[in-house]
Coordinates of C-alpha atoms in Angstrom, one line a residue:
Chain A
X1 CA 97.1 132.7 117.0
X2 CA 97.4 133.6 113.6
X3 CA 96.9 129.4 112.9
X4 CA 93.9 128.7 114.7
X5 CA 92.2 131.9 113.1
X6 CA 92.3 129.5 110.0
X7 CA 90.9 126.3 112.0
X8 CA 87.8 125.4 109.7
X9 CA 85.5 123.3 112.7
X10 CA 83.5 121.1 111.3
X11 CA 80.9 119.0 112.8
X12 CA 81.2 115.6 114.2
X13 CA 79.6 113.0 111.8
X14 CA 77.8 110.7 114.0
X15 CA 74.3 108.6 113.8
X16 CA 72.7 112.5 115.6
X17 CA 74.1 114.1 112.6
X18 CA 72.7 111.9 109.8
X19 CA 68.8 111.6 111.4
X20 CA 68.9 115.6 111.3
X21 CA 69.9 115.6 107.7
X22 CA 68.0 112.9 107.3
X23 CA 64.6 115.0 108.5
X24 CA 65.7 117.9 106.5
X25 CA 66.3 115.4 103.2
X26 CA 70.2 116.1 103.2
X27 CA 70.1 119.5 101.6
X28 CA 71.9 121.2 104.0
X29 CA 75.4 119.2 104.4
X30 CA 77.8 121.2 105.2
X31 CA 80.9 121.7 102.9
X32 CA 83.7 118.9 103.4
X33 CA 86.8 121.4 102.7
X34 CA 87.2 125.0 101.8
X35 CA 88.0 126.2 97.9
X36 CA 90.6 128.8 99.0
X37 CA 92.7 131.2 96.7
X38 CA 96.3 130.5 97.1
X39 CA 98.4 132.7 99.5
X40 CA 101.2 133.8 98.7
X41 CA 103.7 131.6 101.3
X42 CA 103.3 128.9 102.9
X43 CA 105.9 126.9 105.2
X44 CA 105.3 124.0 103.3
X45 CA 103.6 123.6 100.2
X46 CA 102.9 119.8 98.8
X47 CA 103.1 118.8 95.0
X48 CA 99.4 116.3 94.5
X49 CA 96.4 116.2 96.0
X50 CA 96.2 112.6 96.4
X51 CA 95.4 110.6 99.3
X52 CA 99.3 110.1 99.8
X53 CA 99.5 114.2 99.6
X54 CA 96.5 114.8 101.4
X55 CA 97.8 113.0 104.2
X56 CA 101.0 114.4 104.1
X57 CA 99.0 117.4 105.2
X58 CA 96.9 116.3 107.8
X59 CA 100.0 115.2 109.3
X60 CA 101.5 118.3 109.0
X61 CA 99.1 119.6 110.8
X62 CA 98.2 116.9 113.4
X63 CA 101.1 115.8 114.2
X64 CA 104.1 118.5 113.6
X65 CA 102.2 121.5 114.3
X66 CA 103.3 122.7 110.9
X67 CA 99.1 124.6 109.5
X68 CA 100.4 127.2 106.8
X69 CA 100.7 124.2 104.1
X70 CA 99.2 124.0 100.9
X71 CA 98.0 121.1 98.5
X72 CA 98.6 121.7 95.1
X73 CA 96.0 119.6 92.9
X74 CA 96.2 119.7 89.2
X75 CA 93.1 118.5 88.8
X76 CA 90.3 117.5 91.4
X77 CA 91.9 115.7 94.8
X78 CA 91.7 112.2 94.3
X79 CA 91.3 112.3 90.9
X80 CA 94.7 111.2 89.5
X81 CA 95.7 106.6 90.9
X82 CA 94.4 107.6 94.6
X83 CA 91.0 106.5 92.7
X84 CA 92.0 104.6 89.5
X85 CA 93.4 101.3 92.1
X86 CA 91.7 98.5 92.8
X87 CA 91.9 99.3 97.1
X88 CA 93.7 96.4 98.3
X89 CA 95.4 96.7 101.7
X90 CA 98.3 94.0 102.7
X91 CA 101.9 94.7 104.4
X92 CA 102.8 91.3 103.8
X93 CA 106.8 92.0 102.3
X94 CA 109.5 90.0 102.1
X95 CA 111.9 93.0 103.4
X96 CA 112.2 94.0 106.6
X97 CA 111.5 97.9 105.0
X98 CA 108.8 97.1 103.6
X99 CA 107.2 96.0 106.2
X100 CA 108.2 98.5 108.4
X101 CA 106.7 100.8 106.3
X102 CA 103.8 99.2 104.9
X103 CA 102.2 97.6 108.5
X104 CA 103.3 101.2 109.7
X105 CA 100.3 102.1 107.5
X106 CA 98.3 98.6 108.3
X107 CA 98.1 100.2 111.6
X108 CA 97.0 103.7 110.7
X109 CA 94.3 101.8 109.0
X110 CA 92.6 100.4 111.7
X111 CA 91.8 103.8 113.2
X112 CA 91.8 105.8 110.6
X113 CA 87.7 106.0 110.2
X114 CA 87.9 107.4 114.0
X115 CA 90.9 109.0 113.5
X116 CA 89.2 110.8 110.3
X117 CA 85.9 111.2 112.0
X118 CA 85.1 110.1 108.5
X119 CA 84.1 107.1 107.4
X120 CA 86.8 105.2 105.0
X121 CA 84.7 101.7 105.3
X122 CA 88.7 99.9 106.1
X123 CA 87.7 96.2 105.8
X124 CA 89.8 94.0 107.3
X125 CA 88.3 91.1 105.3
X126 CA 91.5 88.8 105.2
X127 CA 93.8 88.8 102.0
X128 CA 94.6 85.5 100.5
X129 CA 97.9 84.6 98.5
X130 CA 97.5 81.9 96.1
X131 CA 100.7 79.3 95.0
X132 CA 100.6 77.1 92.0
X133 CA 103.6 76.1 91.5
X134 CA 106.8 75.0 93.8
X135 CA 108.5 77.8 93.7
X136 CA 105.2 79.9 94.8
X137 CA 105.6 77.3 98.2
X138 CA 108.8 78.3 99.0
X139 CA 108.3 81.8 97.8
X140 CA 105.4 81.9 100.1
X141 CA 107.4 80.0 102.8
X142 CA 110.3 82.6 102.6
X143 CA 107.9 85.7 102.4
X144 CA 105.1 84.2 105.4
X145 CA 108.2 83.1 107.7
X146 CA 109.8 86.8 107.2
X147 CA 106.2 88.2 107.9
X148 CA 106.7 86.8 111.2
X149 CA 109.5 87.6 112.2
X150 CA 108.6 91.5 111.1
X151 CA 105.5 90.5 113.0
X152 CA 103.4 90.8 110.4
X153 CA 100.4 88.3 110.5
X154 CA 100.5 85.7 108.5
X155 CA 99.2 82.1 108.0
X156 CA 99.9 79.3 105.8
X157 CA 96.8 77.2 104.4
X158 CA 96.5 74.1 102.3
X159 CA 94.4 74.2 99.2
X160 CA 91.0 72.6 101.0
X161 CA 91.4 75.6 103.1
X162 CA 92.0 77.7 100.4
X163 CA 88.6 76.4 98.7
X164 CA 87.1 76.8 102.2
X165 CA 87.6 80.4 102.0
X166 CA 86.1 81.0 98.5
X167 CA 84.0 77.7 98.4
X168 CA 84.2 78.3 93.9
X169 CA 87.7 78.3 93.8
X170 CA 88.6 75.8 91.3
X171 CA 91.5 74.2 93.2
X172 CA 92.6 72.1 90.3
X173 CA 92.6 74.5 87.6
X174 CA 95.4 74.1 84.7
X175 CA 97.9 75.6 87.5
X176 CA 96.2 73.4 90.3
X177 CA 95.9 75.7 94.5
X178 CA 99.1 74.0 96.2
X179 CA 98.7 76.1 99.1
X180 CA 98.1 79.8 100.5
X181 CA 99.6 82.7 102.4
X182 CA 96.3 84.7 104.7
X183 CA 96.5 88.0 106.3
X184 CA 93.7 88.1 108.0
X185 CA 95.0 92.0 108.9
X186 CA 94.2 92.7 104.8
X187 CA 91.8 93.8 103.1
X188 CA 90.3 96.5 101.6
X189 CA 88.8 100.6 101.9
X190 CA 86.6 102.8 99.9
X191 CA 89.5 104.7 98.2
X192 CA 87.7 108.3 97.1
X193 CA 86.6 108.5 101.4
X194 CA 90.7 108.4 102.0
X195 CA 90.9 111.6 100.0
X196 CA 88.1 112.6 101.5
X197 CA 88.5 112.1 104.8
X198 CA 92.5 113.1 104.6
X199 CA 91.1 116.7 102.8
X200 CA 88.5 117.1 105.8
X201 CA 90.6 116.6 108.3
X202 CA 93.1 118.5 106.9
X203 CA 90.5 121.5 106.0
X204 CA 90.0 121.7 109.3
X205 CA 93.8 122.3 111.3
X206 CA 93.9 125.0 108.7
X207 CA 95.1 123.4 105.5
X208 CA 95.0 125.0 101.9
X209 CA 93.1 122.4 99.4
X210 CA 93.3 124.0 96.6
X211 CA 92.4 122.5 93.3
X212 CA 92.2 123.0 89.4
X213 CA 96.0 123.6 90.8
X214 CA 98.9 122.8 88.5
X215 CA 102.5 123.3 89.1
X216 CA 104.5 124.3 86.3
X217 CA 108.0 124.9 87.2
X218 CA 110.4 125.8 90.6
X219 CA 111.5 129.0 91.9
X220 CA 115.0 127.4 93.2
X221 CA 117.9 130.3 93.9
X222 CA 121.2 129.0 94.6
X223 CA 120.1 125.0 95.0
X224 CA 117.5 125.8 97.1
X225 CA 113.8 125.7 96.9
X226 CA 112.0 129.2 96.9
X227 CA 108.3 128.0 95.7
X228 CA 106.5 126.9 92.7
X229 CA 105.5 128.7 89.7
X230 CA 101.2 127.3 89.1
X231 CA 98.5 128.1 86.8
X232 CA 97.3 130.5 89.9
X233 CA 100.7 132.1 90.1
X234 CA 103.3 132.2 92.0
X235 CA 103.3 130.5 95.4
X236 CA 106.2 131.0 97.9
X237 CA 107.1 128.1 99.8
X238 CA 109.7 127.2 102.4
X239 CA 109.7 123.5 101.6
X240 CA 107.8 121.9 99.1
X241 CA 106.9 118.1 99.3
X242 CA 106.4 116.4 95.9
X243 CA 103.5 113.4 96.3
X244 CA 103.0 113.2 92.6
X245 CA 101.4 110.0 90.6
X246 CA 102.0 109.1 86.6
X247 CA 104.4 112.2 86.5
X248 CA 107.4 111.6 89.0
X249 CA 109.2 112.0 86.2
X250 CA 108.0 114.8 84.6
X251 CA 107.5 116.6 88.1
X252 CA 111.3 116.0 89.0
X253 CA 113.3 117.3 85.8
X254 CA 111.6 120.6 86.1
X255 CA 113.3 120.6 89.1
X256 CA 116.7 119.9 87.5
X257 CA 117.2 116.4 88.4
X258 CA 116.4 112.6 87.2
X259 CA 113.9 109.7 89.5
X260 CA 115.0 106.0 88.7
X261 CA 112.0 105.8 87.4
X262 CA 109.3 105.0 84.5
X263 CA 105.8 105.8 84.0
X264 CA 103.6 102.1 82.8
X265 CA 99.5 102.1 82.3
X266 CA 97.7 99.9 84.4
X267 CA 94.4 98.4 84.3
X268 CA 92.0 97.2 86.4
X269 CA 87.9 96.6 85.9
X270 CA 84.6 96.6 87.6
X271 CA 82.5 94.3 87.0
X272 CA 78.5 94.2 87.3
X273 CA 77.6 94.2 90.7
X274 CA 76.4 90.5 92.0
X275 CA 74.9 89.9 95.5
X276 CA 78.1 89.4 98.1
X277 CA 80.3 86.2 96.2
X278 CA 83.8 86.9 97.1
X279 CA 84.2 87.7 101.2
X280 CA 87.8 88.2 100.9
X281 CA 90.9 89.5 98.4
X282 CA 92.0 86.4 97.0
X283 CA 95.4 87.3 94.8
X284 CA 97.9 85.2 92.8
X285 CA 101.3 85.8 91.2
X286 CA 101.8 82.6 89.0
X287 CA 98.3 83.1 86.5
X288 CA 98.3 87.8 87.9
X289 CA 95.1 88.0 88.6
X290 CA 93.6 89.6 91.5
X291 CA 89.4 89.7 92.5
X292 CA 87.8 91.5 95.6
X293 CA 84.2 92.4 96.1
X294 CA 83.5 95.9 96.4
X295 CA 80.4 96.9 99.1
X296 CA 78.6 98.3 96.0
X297 CA 78.7 94.5 94.8
X298 CA 80.6 94.9 91.9
X299 CA 83.9 92.7 91.1
X300 CA 87.4 94.3 90.9
X301 CA 89.8 92.8 89.0
X302 CA 93.4 93.4 88.7
X303 CA 96.2 92.8 86.7
X304 CA 99.6 93.2 85.0
X305 CA 100.4 96.3 83.4
X306 CA 102.4 97.2 80.1
X307 CA 105.4 97.1 80.4
X308 CA 106.0 100.5 78.2
X309 CA 106.8 104.0 79.4
X310 CA 103.4 105.9 78.1
X311 CA 101.2 108.4 79.7
X312 CA 97.8 107.9 77.5
X313 CA 95.9 106.4 81.4
X314 CA 94.7 103.9 79.3
X315 CA 95.9 99.5 79.1
X316 CA 96.3 97.8 75.7
X317 CA 93.7 95.2 75.1
X318 CA 95.8 92.2 75.5
X319 CA 96.1 92.8 78.8
X320 CA 92.5 92.1 79.4
X321 CA 92.7 88.4 78.1
X322 CA 95.9 88.0 80.4
X323 CA 93.5 89.4 83.2
X324 CA 89.9 87.5 82.7
X325 CA 91.5 84.2 81.7
X326 CA 92.9 83.4 85.1
X327 CA 90.1 84.4 86.4
X328 CA 87.8 82.3 84.8
X329 CA 90.1 79.7 84.9
X330 CA 90.2 79.6 89.1
X331 CA 86.3 80.9 89.6
X332 CA 84.3 79.5 86.5
X333 CA 81.3 80.6 88.3
X334 CA 82.7 83.9 87.1
X335 CA 82.5 83.3 83.0
X336 CA 79.0 84.8 82.2
X337 CA 79.5 87.6 85.0
X338 CA 80.3 90.8 82.7
X339 CA 82.4 93.6 82.8
X340 CA 81.6 97.4 83.2
X341 CA 84.2 99.2 83.8
X342 CA 87.7 99.2 82.5
X343 CA 90.4 102.4 83.3
X344 CA 94.2 102.2 83.0
X345 CA 96.7 104.4 85.8
X346 CA 100.1 105.6 85.6
X347 CA 102.4 103.2 88.3
X348 CA 105.4 105.0 88.2
X349 CA 107.8 101.7 88.3
X350 CA 111.6 101.6 89.8
X351 CA 113.6 99.2 89.1
X352 CA 113.9 97.6 92.9
X353 CA 109.5 98.0 92.4
X354 CA 110.1 100.5 96.4
X355 CA 109.0 103.7 96.8
X356 CA 111.4 107.3 96.3
X357 CA 110.9 108.5 99.7
X358 CA 113.5 111.3 100.0
X359 CA 115.7 114.2 99.7
X360 CA 116.1 115.6 96.1
X361 CA 119.2 117.8 95.3
X362 CA 117.4 121.1 96.2
X363 CA 117.5 121.8 99.5
X364 CA 114.0 121.8 101.3
X365 CA 112.4 120.0 98.6
X366 CA 111.4 116.7 99.1
X367 CA 110.7 113.5 97.3
X368 CA 107.9 110.7 97.7
X369 CA 106.8 108.9 94.6
X370 CA 107.8 106.1 92.4
X371 CA 105.1 103.8 94.5
X372 CA 104.4 102.1 90.9
X373 CA 101.8 99.3 91.3
X374 CA 101.1 99.3 95.4
X375 CA 100.4 102.5 97.2
X376 CA 97.5 102.6 98.4
X377 CA 97.7 100.5 101.0
X378 CA 100.9 102.8 101.8
X379 CA 98.8 106.0 101.7
X380 CA 98.6 107.1 105.5
X381 CA 102.2 105.3 106.3
X382 CA 103.6 107.1 103.5
X383 CA 101.5 110.2 104.4
X384 CA 102.9 110.1 108.4
X385 CA 106.5 109.6 107.9
X386 CA 106.5 111.8 104.9
X387 CA 105.1 114.7 106.8
X388 CA 107.4 114.1 110.4
X389 CA 110.8 113.9 107.6
X390 CA 109.5 117.6 106.2
X391 CA 109.1 118.4 109.6
X392 CA 112.0 117.7 110.9
X393 CA 114.4 118.1 107.5
X394 CA 116.2 114.5 108.5
X395 CA 114.0 111.5 106.7
X396 CA 111.7 109.6 109.6
X397 CA 113.5 106.3 110.3
X398 CA 111.1 104.3 108.4
X399 CA 111.3 106.0 104.8
X400 CA 115.2 106.6 105.5
X401 CA 116.1 103.4 103.7
X402 CA 113.9 104.5 100.9
X403 CA 116.2 107.2 100.1
X404 CA 117.4 108.0 96.1
X405 CA 120.3 107.0 96.9
X406 CA 120.0 104.0 97.4
X407 CA 120.6 103.5 93.5
X408 CA 124.2 104.3 94.2
X409 CA 124.8 102.0 97.5
X410 CA 123.5 99.7 95.8
X411 CA 120.8 98.7 99.1
X412 CA 118.2 98.1 97.3
X413 CA 114.7 96.3 98.4
X414 CA 113.8 94.4 96.6
X415 CA 110.0 93.6 96.4
X416 CA 109.9 92.6 92.6
X417 CA 112.1 89.5 92.9
X418 CA 111.3 88.9 96.6
X419 CA 107.2 89.3 97.7
X420 CA 104.9 90.0 95.0
X421 CA 104.7 91.0 91.2
X422 CA 100.9 91.9 92.0
X423 CA 99.8 95.7 94.5
Chain B
X1 CA 96.1 97.1 70.9
X2 CA 98.6 98.9 68.7
X3 CA 100.7 97.7 65.5
X4 CA 104.1 97.0 65.3
X5 CA 106.6 97.6 62.6
X6 CA 109.4 95.4 62.4
X7 CA 112.3 96.6 60.1
X8 CA 112.6 93.1 59.3
X9 CA 109.4 91.8 58.9
X10 CA 106.7 94.4 58.9
X11 CA 103.8 95.2 60.1
X12 CA 102.1 92.8 63.0
X13 CA 100.3 92.6 66.0
X14 CA 102.0 94.4 69.1
X15 CA 101.3 91.1 71.2
X16 CA 104.2 89.7 69.1
X17 CA 107.1 92.1 70.4
X18 CA 108.9 92.5 73.5
X19 CA 109.9 96.1 74.8
X20 CA 113.0 96.8 75.5
X21 CA 112.6 100.1 77.8
X22 CA 115.1 103.1 76.5
X23 CA 117.0 103.1 73.2
X24 CA 120.2 104.1 72.6
X25 CA 121.9 104.2 76.7
X26 CA 125.3 104.1 75.8
X27 CA 127.3 100.8 77.7
X28 CA 130.2 102.7 79.6
X29 CA 132.9 101.9 77.7
X30 CA 135.2 100.9 80.8
X31 CA 132.7 100.2 84.0
X32 CA 135.6 100.4 86.4
X33 CA 136.7 103.9 85.8
X34 CA 132.8 104.8 87.0
X35 CA 132.1 106.7 90.4
X36 CA 128.9 104.9 92.3
X37 CA 126.2 107.9 91.2
X38 CA 127.5 107.4 86.9
X39 CA 127.3 104.2 87.4
X40 CA 123.9 103.9 89.2
X41 CA 123.3 106.3 86.6
X42 CA 123.6 104.4 83.8
X43 CA 122.0 101.2 85.3
X44 CA 119.1 103.0 86.9
X45 CA 117.9 106.1 86.1
X46 CA 115.4 106.8 82.9
X47 CA 114.4 110.3 80.9
X48 CA 110.8 108.5 81.3
X49 CA 109.8 111.2 78.7
X50 CA 106.3 112.6 78.3
X51 CA 106.0 113.4 74.8
X52 CA 108.8 111.3 72.6
X53 CA 110.0 108.4 72.9
X54 CA 113.6 106.6 71.8
X55 CA 112.8 102.7 72.2
X56 CA 113.7 99.3 72.1
X57 CA 112.1 96.3 70.9
X58 CA 112.4 92.8 70.2
X59 CA 110.4 90.7 67.8
X60 CA 109.8 87.6 70.2
X61 CA 107.2 85.7 68.3
X62 CA 109.1 86.9 65.0
X63 CA 112.1 87.5 64.2
X64 CA 113.1 87.7 67.5
X65 CA 115.6 90.6 66.1
X66 CA 116.0 94.0 68.2
X67 CA 115.5 97.0 67.1
X68 CA 114.5 100.8 67.5
X69 CA 111.0 102.9 67.6
X70 CA 109.6 106.3 68.1
X71 CA 106.8 106.7 70.1
X72 CA 104.7 109.4 71.4
X73 CA 103.8 108.2 75.0
X74 CA 101.0 110.6 75.7
X75 CA 99.0 109.3 72.3
X76 CA 100.9 105.9 71.7
X77 CA 101.5 106.2 68.8
X78 CA 104.4 105.5 66.9
X79 CA 106.6 107.8 64.5
X80 CA 108.9 105.8 63.7
X81 CA 111.0 102.3 63.2
X82 CA 114.4 101.5 62.9
X83 CA 116.9 99.1 62.6
X84 CA 119.6 98.9 65.1
X85 CA 122.5 100.6 64.5
X86 CA 121.1 103.3 62.1
X87 CA 120.5 106.3 62.5
X88 CA 117.4 107.4 64.3
X89 CA 114.6 109.6 63.1
X90 CA 115.1 113.8 63.7
X91 CA 111.3 113.9 65.4
X92 CA 109.9 117.4 67.0
X93 CA 110.6 117.5 70.7
X94 CA 112.2 114.7 70.9
X95 CA 116.2 113.9 72.4
X96 CA 117.4 110.6 71.8
X97 CA 120.5 108.8 73.6
X98 CA 122.2 109.8 77.0

């Protein structure tokens, strides 16, 4: 079998491999994935080497039996929004369609390190949403009950129980904490490891990961995709799956259509490292700031995005104050903590804040974009259903409601008003 | 953070302003005559260009009037400001209107 000969077996990570490599001063770790030159033709080309794209390639090879796959990445894998988010994983969305795809992801997250033989450091440490107003209380009750019905775990907490989870929280702040909803299965994962783990596992199954290869155009004949023009020459592909972030409309423009998406900056912050102080993720929609602590001890903090189209990968300064102010009000203990890094990612936002996972006007070309400010959590589920959709040529039932067509039929999945401003 | 020059009040800090999205989108004269695709296109689909963007702003904490601006979305540099109803300035690479 031709596909078999390309398989690139890797030694399994284990306590023994760790000891063996420690004894040789970690000089002999093998290369985790190849850097092949692109072939002239592939069965499937994935445009975008972020975690969603790499996951798509992995599930194509693993579950759909399509190993003649290339992942084209314009820079290095995981260097876009995969490496720029606040690594939160949760699935407590309001609508059935969202609950289905995000909970599908959480189910996959829970076994991902074992499946990939790569420690993605998934840490279901619990995710607490705070409510500060009567409206917030109604919103979390509506959403929590909807979660129950969809098999998503949700637990209502009193202010005292919130304080028990985070003892230094100032629940009598300017907008007092009136309650909270807790998803215990939510938490965080290590973003880079997710990209690397999927890359390593996909590569082992024969997928070509081609970095520094930017797609500059598409070859389309009679409405059917034939391949991609790239900075490394033309690459033919029977099917093309576009899994980009921050440039969705730019890429769609190359294929001759538009998307219901605008690209806007969103900032995140990391503090200096500290001893363990907060052991869950806390988010708040009303005062709009969310915080967790990484395993290195840094506080990872996010807030709202700038409200205008920009590709600058920088946010505006006033947003810094909008984020830091509520954090200090809710957690006075952090007031003298210094921020070590601040950065911006470009989020592709749809009007209903749900992604576009869809066929396109171009035959055999599929898009999985528009994850807005909350795509990281969906990585495994998104890749999984998108891979099955590409392989079959029909959208997976979980992906089907996220079609571009919902903007024509009116069947929007309106998470903007419903679940969470903060993702 | 950047400065925005309101055509009515002059240069002010951007925190005084609200953003109104892509400019020069004309409301269809007879919405009921549109197909679902045309209406969806009008309501939801945007250019989101990487480069020159014609857009609307409102001076929320000032004169509260709407006006237009041209901005490069890569550098966030403003290339011009003009009142609603005025012709947009010609900018290389710019493509205004529907």
